[in-house]
Amino acid sequence: MSAYMLSLFILMTSKEKKKKKKEKKKKKKKKKKEKKKKKKKKKKEKKKKKKKKKKEKKKKKKKKKKEKKKKKKKKKKEKKKKKKKKKKEKKKKKKKKKKEKKKKKKKKKKKKKKKKKKKKKKKKKKKKKKKKKKKKKKKKKKKKKKKKKKKKKKKKKKKKKKKKKKKKKKKKKKKKKKKKKKKKKKKKKKKKKKKKKKKKKKKKKKKKT
């Protein structure tokens, strides 16, 4: 009995050992899998974080660029406005100066004109004798007006004559075509008559012999 019991004990212990080994292996595998999963998760998280950071950086850069552009545009616009204002002011000043100069000139001219008016009065008295010559010039102008009216009438007549000539030419062309056809028919009849005459002449000669 002791040997049998020993054998049974050995078998039992061997089975238990095997079970324990299997369990250990399973545990190790599980641990490995868990470690791998954790690593993967960490990697993914790291990647996501990196991507996020990159995106944020890009966004920040874009924002900065846009802000810079806007600032530049604003500065340019301000500069342009300032330039325009300066130009307008300069133009206004120039205009004012010109106006002032014109006013001064006008004042001077007025003073001069007052002096000249006195001289003109003296000249008018001398020109009273030349009124007869002006009447002759008026008569010449009336003659010119009559000539212009005659020219207009002649132009109207010429236009009507041209239209009539064109119509007559078309009618003549149609008549010519009809005449040509008649002439051809007459020629054929004449040839037949000539042949008959020749036969008669030959018979007469035979009778004389």
mmCIF file of C-alpha atoms in Angstrom:
data_model
loop_
_atom_site.group_PDB
_atom_site.id
_atom_site.type_symbol
_atom_site.label_atom_id
_atom_site.label_comp_id
_atom_site.label_asym_id
_atom_site.label_seq_id
_atom_site.Cartn_x
_atom_site.Cartn_y
_atom_site.Cartn_z
ATOM 1 C CA MET A 1 0.000 0.000 0.000
ATOM 2 C CA SER A 2 2.803 2.278 0.684
ATOM 3 C CA ALA A 3 4.118 1.984 -2.880
ATOM 4 C CA TYR A 4 0.693 2.615 -4.383
ATOM 5 C CA MET A 5 0.195 5.603 -2.163
ATOM 6 C CA LEU A 6 3.562 6.939 -3.170
ATOM 7 C CA SER A 7 2.740 6.589 -6.832
ATOM 8 C CA LEU A 8 -0.568 8.371 -6.327
ATOM 9 C CA PHE A 9 1.099 11.150 -4.430
ATOM 10 C CA ILE A 10 3.650 11.579 -7.163
ATOM 11 C CA LEU A 11 0.942 11.741 -9.814
ATOM 12 C CA MET A 12 -1.030 14.263 -7.847
ATOM 13 C CA THR A 13 1.950 16.437 -7.224
ATOM 14 C CA SER A 14 2.982 16.302 -10.889
ATOM 15 C CA LYS A 15 -0.518 17.393 -12.018
ATOM 16 C CA GLU A 16 -0.535 20.204 -9.537
ATOM 17 C CA LYS A 17 2.865 21.323 -10.706
ATOM 18 C CA LYS A 18 1.683 21.334 -14.294
ATOM 19 C CA LYS A 19 -1.368 23.354 -13.341
ATOM 20 C CA LYS A 20 0.728 25.840 -11.483
ATOM 21 C CA LYS A 21 3.066 26.190 -14.428
ATOM 22 C CA LYS A 22 0.167 26.824 -16.783
ATOM 23 C CA GLU A 23 -1.257 29.395 -14.467
ATOM 24 C CA LYS A 24 2.076 31.144 -14.221
ATOM 25 C CA LYS A 25 2.392 31.210 -17.986
ATOM 26 C CA LYS A 26 -1.081 32.629 -18.345
ATOM 27 C CA LYS A 27 -0.320 35.300 -15.804
ATOM 28 C CA LYS A 28 2.888 36.206 -17.595
ATOM 29 C CA LYS A 29 1.075 36.438 -20.906
ATOM 30 C CA LYS A 30 -1.583 38.606 -19.391
ATOM 31 C CA LYS A 31 1.001 40.881 -17.894
ATOM 32 C CA LYS A 32 2.814 41.148 -21.215
ATOM 33 C CA LYS A 33 -0.391 41.959 -23.023
ATOM 34 C CA GLU A 34 -1.299 44.545 -20.465
ATOM 35 C CA LYS A 35 2.130 46.110 -20.741
ATOM 36 C CA LYS A 36 1.848 46.225 -24.521
ATOM 37 C CA LYS A 37 -1.554 47.802 -24.324
ATOM 38 C CA LYS A 38 -0.313 50.388 -21.901
ATOM 39 C CA LYS A 39 2.626 51.173 -24.131
ATOM 40 C CA LYS A 40 0.393 51.534 -27.147
ATOM 41 C CA LYS A 41 -1.934 53.781 -25.253
ATOM 42 C CA LYS A 42 0.916 55.922 -24.112
ATOM 43 C CA LYS A 43 2.280 56.174 -27.618
ATOM 44 C CA LYS A 44 -1.095 57.150 -28.998
ATOM 45 C CA GLU A 45 -1.554 59.718 -26.318
ATOM 46 C CA LYS A 46 1.863 61.142 -27.010
ATOM 47 C CA LYS A 47 1.129 61.348 -30.710
ATOM 48 C CA LYS A 48 -2.158 63.042 -30.083
ATOM 49 C CA LYS A 49 -0.528 65.523 -27.795
ATOM 50 C CA LYS A 50 2.150 66.247 -30.362
ATOM 51 C CA LYS A 51 -0.419 66.754 -33.076
ATOM 52 C CA LYS A 52 -2.400 69.054 -30.896
ATOM 53 C CA LYS A 53 0.658 71.059 -30.074
ATOM 54 C CA LYS A 54 1.586 71.324 -33.726
ATOM 55 C CA LYS A 55 -1.876 72.444 -34.665
ATOM 56 C CA GLU A 56 -1.897 74.997 -31.916
ATOM 57 C CA LYS A 57 1.470 76.299 -33.035
ATOM 58 C CA LYS A 58 0.292 76.582 -36.619
ATOM 59 C CA LYS A 59 -2.804 78.390 -35.574
ATOM 60 C CA LYS A 60 -0.809 80.800 -33.497
ATOM 61 C CA LYS A 61 1.551 81.435 -36.377
ATOM 62 C CA LYS A 62 -1.312 82.068 -38.751
ATOM 63 C CA LYS A 63 -2.913 84.438 -36.320
ATOM 64 C CA LYS A 64 0.304 86.324 -35.902
ATOM 65 C CA LYS A 65 0.757 86.590 -39.656
ATOM 66 C CA LYS A 66 -2.740 87.835 -40.136
ATOM 67 C CA GLU A 67 -2.312 90.388 -37.414
ATOM 68 C CA LYS A 68 0.912 91.580 -38.973
ATOM 69 C CA LYS A 69 -0.718 91.909 -42.360
ATOM 70 C CA LYS A 70 -3.597 93.832 -40.918
ATOM 71 C CA LYS A 71 -1.253 96.184 -39.142
ATOM 72 C CA LYS A 72 0.696 96.751 -42.327
ATOM 73 C CA LYS A 73 -2.439 97.460 -44.274
ATOM 74 C CA LYS A 74 -3.626 99.895 -41.671
ATOM 75 C CA LYS A 75 -0.320 101.695 -41.729
ATOM 76 C CA LYS A 76 -0.395 101.923 -45.500
ATOM 77 C CA LYS A 77 -3.907 103.273 -45.483
ATOM 78 C CA GLU A 78 -3.024 105.831 -42.884
ATOM 79 C CA LYS A 79 -0.030 106.934 -44.910
ATOM 80 C CA LYS A 80 -2.134 107.266 -48.038
ATOM 81 C CA LYS A 81 -4.731 109.286 -46.217
ATOM 82 C CA LYS A 82 -2.117 111.590 -44.848
ATOM 83 C CA LYS A 83 -0.633 112.077 -48.296
ATOM 84 C CA LYS A 84 -4.011 112.826 -49.793
ATOM 85 C CA LYS A 85 -4.755 115.337 -47.095
ATOM 86 C CA LYS A 86 -1.460 117.059 -47.688
ATOM 87 C CA LYS A 87 -2.091 117.205 -51.411
ATOM 88 C CA LYS A 88 -5.541 118.623 -50.924
ATOM 89 C CA GLU A 89 -4.234 121.232 -48.572
ATOM 90 C CA LYS A 90 -1.550 122.205 -51.054
ATOM 91 C CA LYS A 91 -4.098 122.495 -53.841
ATOM 92 C CA LYS A 92 -6.355 124.627 -51.719
ATOM 93 C CA LYS A 93 -3.500 126.913 -50.864
ATOM 94 C CA LYS A 94 -2.551 127.238 -54.502
ATOM 95 C CA LYS A 95 -6.112 128.028 -55.484
ATOM 96 C CA LYS A 96 -6.366 130.663 -52.825
ATOM 97 C CA LYS A 97 -3.158 132.255 -54.009
ATOM 98 C CA LYS A 98 -4.384 132.247 -57.599
ATOM 99 C CA LYS A 99 -7.660 133.808 -56.635
ATOM 100 C CA GLU A 100 -5.927 136.469 -54.678
ATOM 101 C CA LYS A 101 -3.665 137.211 -57.619
ATOM 102 C CA LYS A 102 -6.628 137.418 -59.965
ATOM 103 C CA LYS A 103 -8.428 139.775 -57.669
ATOM 104 C CA LYS A 104 -5.413 142.014 -57.509
ATOM 105 C CA LYS A 105 -5.090 141.979 -61.281
ATOM 106 C CA LYS A 106 -8.751 142.807 -61.724
ATOM 107 C CA LYS A 107 -8.458 145.729 -59.410
ATOM 108 C CA LYS A 108 -5.519 147.027 -61.381
ATOM 109 C CA LYS A 109 -7.366 146.568 -64.657
ATOM 110 C CA LYS A 110 -10.382 148.407 -63.406
ATOM 111 C CA LYS A 111 -8.241 151.355 -62.550
ATOM 112 C CA LYS A 112 -6.724 151.323 -66.010
ATOM 113 C CA LYS A 113 -10.098 150.985 -67.713
ATOM 114 C CA LYS A 114 -11.409 154.052 -66.043
ATOM 115 C CA LYS A 115 -8.648 156.060 -67.607
ATOM 116 C CA LYS A 116 -9.201 154.515 -71.056
ATOM 117 C CA LYS A 117 -12.885 155.316 -71.144
ATOM 118 C CA LYS A 118 -12.158 158.975 -71.418
ATOM 119 C CA LYS A 119 -10.034 158.387 -74.500
ATOM 120 C CA LYS A 120 -12.714 156.268 -76.160
ATOM 121 C CA LYS A 121 -15.215 159.076 -76.025
ATOM 122 C CA LYS A 122 -12.975 161.232 -78.136
ATOM 123 C CA LYS A 123 -12.573 158.502 -80.751
ATOM 124 C CA LYS A 124 -16.287 157.973 -81.150
ATOM 125 C CA LYS A 125 -16.770 161.502 -82.356
ATOM 126 C CA LYS A 126 -14.352 160.916 -85.198
ATOM 127 C CA LYS A 127 -15.984 157.672 -86.331
ATOM 128 C CA LYS A 128 -19.356 159.224 -87.098
ATOM 129 C CA LYS A 129 -18.355 159.866 -90.723
ATOM 130 C CA LYS A 130 -17.727 156.172 -91.464
ATOM 131 C CA LYS A 131 -21.324 155.041 -91.139
ATOM 132 C CA LYS A 132 -21.949 155.047 -94.914
ATOM 133 C CA LYS A 133 -19.424 152.304 -95.579
ATOM 134 C CA LYS A 134 -21.137 149.900 -93.230
ATOM 135 C CA LYS A 135 -24.371 150.032 -95.213
ATOM 136 C CA LYS A 136 -22.657 148.704 -98.340
ATOM 137 C CA LYS A 137 -21.442 145.619 -96.559
ATOM 138 C CA LYS A 138 -24.975 144.681 -95.530
ATOM 139 C CA LYS A 139 -26.136 144.519 -99.161
ATOM 140 C CA LYS A 140 -23.456 141.987 -100.051
ATOM 141 C CA LYS A 141 -24.599 139.635 -97.366
ATOM 142 C CA LYS A 142 -28.106 139.480 -98.790
ATOM 143 C CA LYS A 143 -26.830 138.360 -102.190
ATOM 144 C CA LYS A 144 -24.955 135.460 -100.688
ATOM 145 C CA LYS A 145 -28.070 134.121 -99.071
ATOM 146 C CA LYS A 146 -29.882 133.858 -102.410
ATOM 147 C CA LYS A 147 -27.092 131.834 -103.983
ATOM 148 C CA LYS A 148 -27.216 129.254 -101.254
ATOM 149 C CA LYS A 149 -30.905 128.580 -101.887
ATOM 150 C CA LYS A 150 -30.325 127.853 -105.584
ATOM 151 C CA LYS A 151 -27.674 125.273 -104.889
ATOM 152 C CA LYS A 152 -29.977 123.267 -102.663
ATOM 153 C CA LYS A 153 -32.635 122.982 -105.391
ATOM 154 C CA LYS A 154 -30.165 121.644 -107.968
ATOM 155 C CA LYS A 155 -29.053 118.826 -105.733
ATOM 156 C CA LYS A 156 -32.597 117.528 -105.331
ATOM 157 C CA LYS A 157 -33.170 117.328 -109.100
ATOM 158 C CA LYS A 158 -30.037 115.318 -109.737
ATOM 159 C CA LYS A 159 -31.053 112.612 -107.339
ATOM 160 C CA LYS A 160 -34.365 112.011 -109.133
ATOM 161 C CA LYS A 161 -32.735 111.651 -112.553
ATOM 162 C CA LYS A 162 -30.360 108.951 -111.413
ATOM 163 C CA LYS A 163 -33.181 106.746 -110.209
ATOM 164 C CA LYS A 164 -34.984 106.834 -113.575
ATOM 165 C CA LYS A 165 -31.926 105.796 -115.555
ATOM 166 C CA LYS A 166 -31.452 102.642 -113.560
ATOM 167 C CA LYS A 167 -34.990 101.440 -114.292
ATOM 168 C CA LYS A 168 -34.638 101.868 -118.063
ATOM 169 C CA LYS A 169 -31.512 99.753 -118.277
ATOM 170 C CA LYS A 170 -33.222 96.745 -116.778
ATOM 171 C CA LYS A 171 -35.995 96.779 -119.412
ATOM 172 C CA LYS A 172 -33.579 96.866 -122.337
ATOM 173 C CA LYS A 173 -31.782 93.748 -121.248
ATOM 174 C CA LYS A 174 -34.956 91.686 -121.353
ATOM 175 C CA LYS A 175 -35.796 92.736 -124.933
ATOM 176 C CA LYS A 176 -32.421 91.751 -126.290
ATOM 177 C CA LYS A 177 -32.797 88.163 -125.191
ATOM 178 C CA LYS A 178 -36.058 87.728 -127.091
ATOM 179 C CA LYS A 179 -34.619 89.050 -130.340
ATOM 180 C CA LYS A 180 -31.787 86.573 -130.396
ATOM 181 C CA LYS A 181 -34.131 83.607 -130.342
ATOM 182 C CA LYS A 182 -36.101 84.824 -133.360
ATOM 183 C CA LYS A 183 -33.015 85.267 -135.504
ATOM 184 C CA LYS A 184 -31.984 81.654 -135.146
ATOM 185 C CA LYS A 185 -35.261 80.354 -136.492
ATOM 186 C CA LYS A 186 -35.132 82.485 -139.630
ATOM 187 C CA LYS A 187 -31.717 81.178 -140.634
ATOM 188 C CA LYS A 188 -32.934 77.610 -140.814
ATOM 189 C CA LYS A 189 -35.767 78.416 -143.205
ATOM 190 C CA LYS A 190 -33.491 80.159 -145.657
ATOM 191 C CA LYS A 191 -31.256 77.151 -146.101
ATOM 192 C CA LYS A 192 -34.130 74.937 -147.199
ATOM 193 C CA LYS A 193 -35.181 77.335 -149.935
ATOM 194 C CA LYS A 194 -31.732 77.412 -151.476
ATOM 195 C CA LYS A 195 -31.643 73.662 -151.976
ATOM 196 C CA LYS A 196 -34.850 73.634 -153.995
ATOM 197 C CA LYS A 197 -33.602 76.248 -156.402
ATOM 198 C CA LYS A 198 -30.503 74.273 -157.263
ATOM 199 C CA LYS A 199 -32.481 71.245 -158.423
ATOM 200 C CA LYS A 200 -34.525 73.264 -160.871
ATOM 201 C CA LYS A 201 -31.451 74.656 -162.596
ATOM 202 C CA LYS A 202 -30.080 71.207 -163.404
ATOM 203 C CA LYS A 203 -33.234 70.104 -165.184
ATOM 204 C CA LYS A 204 -33.214 73.087 -167.496
ATOM 205 C CA LYS A 205 -29.763 72.290 -168.775
ATOM 206 C CA LYS A 206 -30.795 68.821 -169.876
ATOM 207 C CA LYS A 207 -33.660 70.121 -171.976
ATOM 208 C CA LYS A 208 -31.420 72.422 -174.008
ATOM 209 C CA THR A 209 -29.158 69.611 -175.074
#
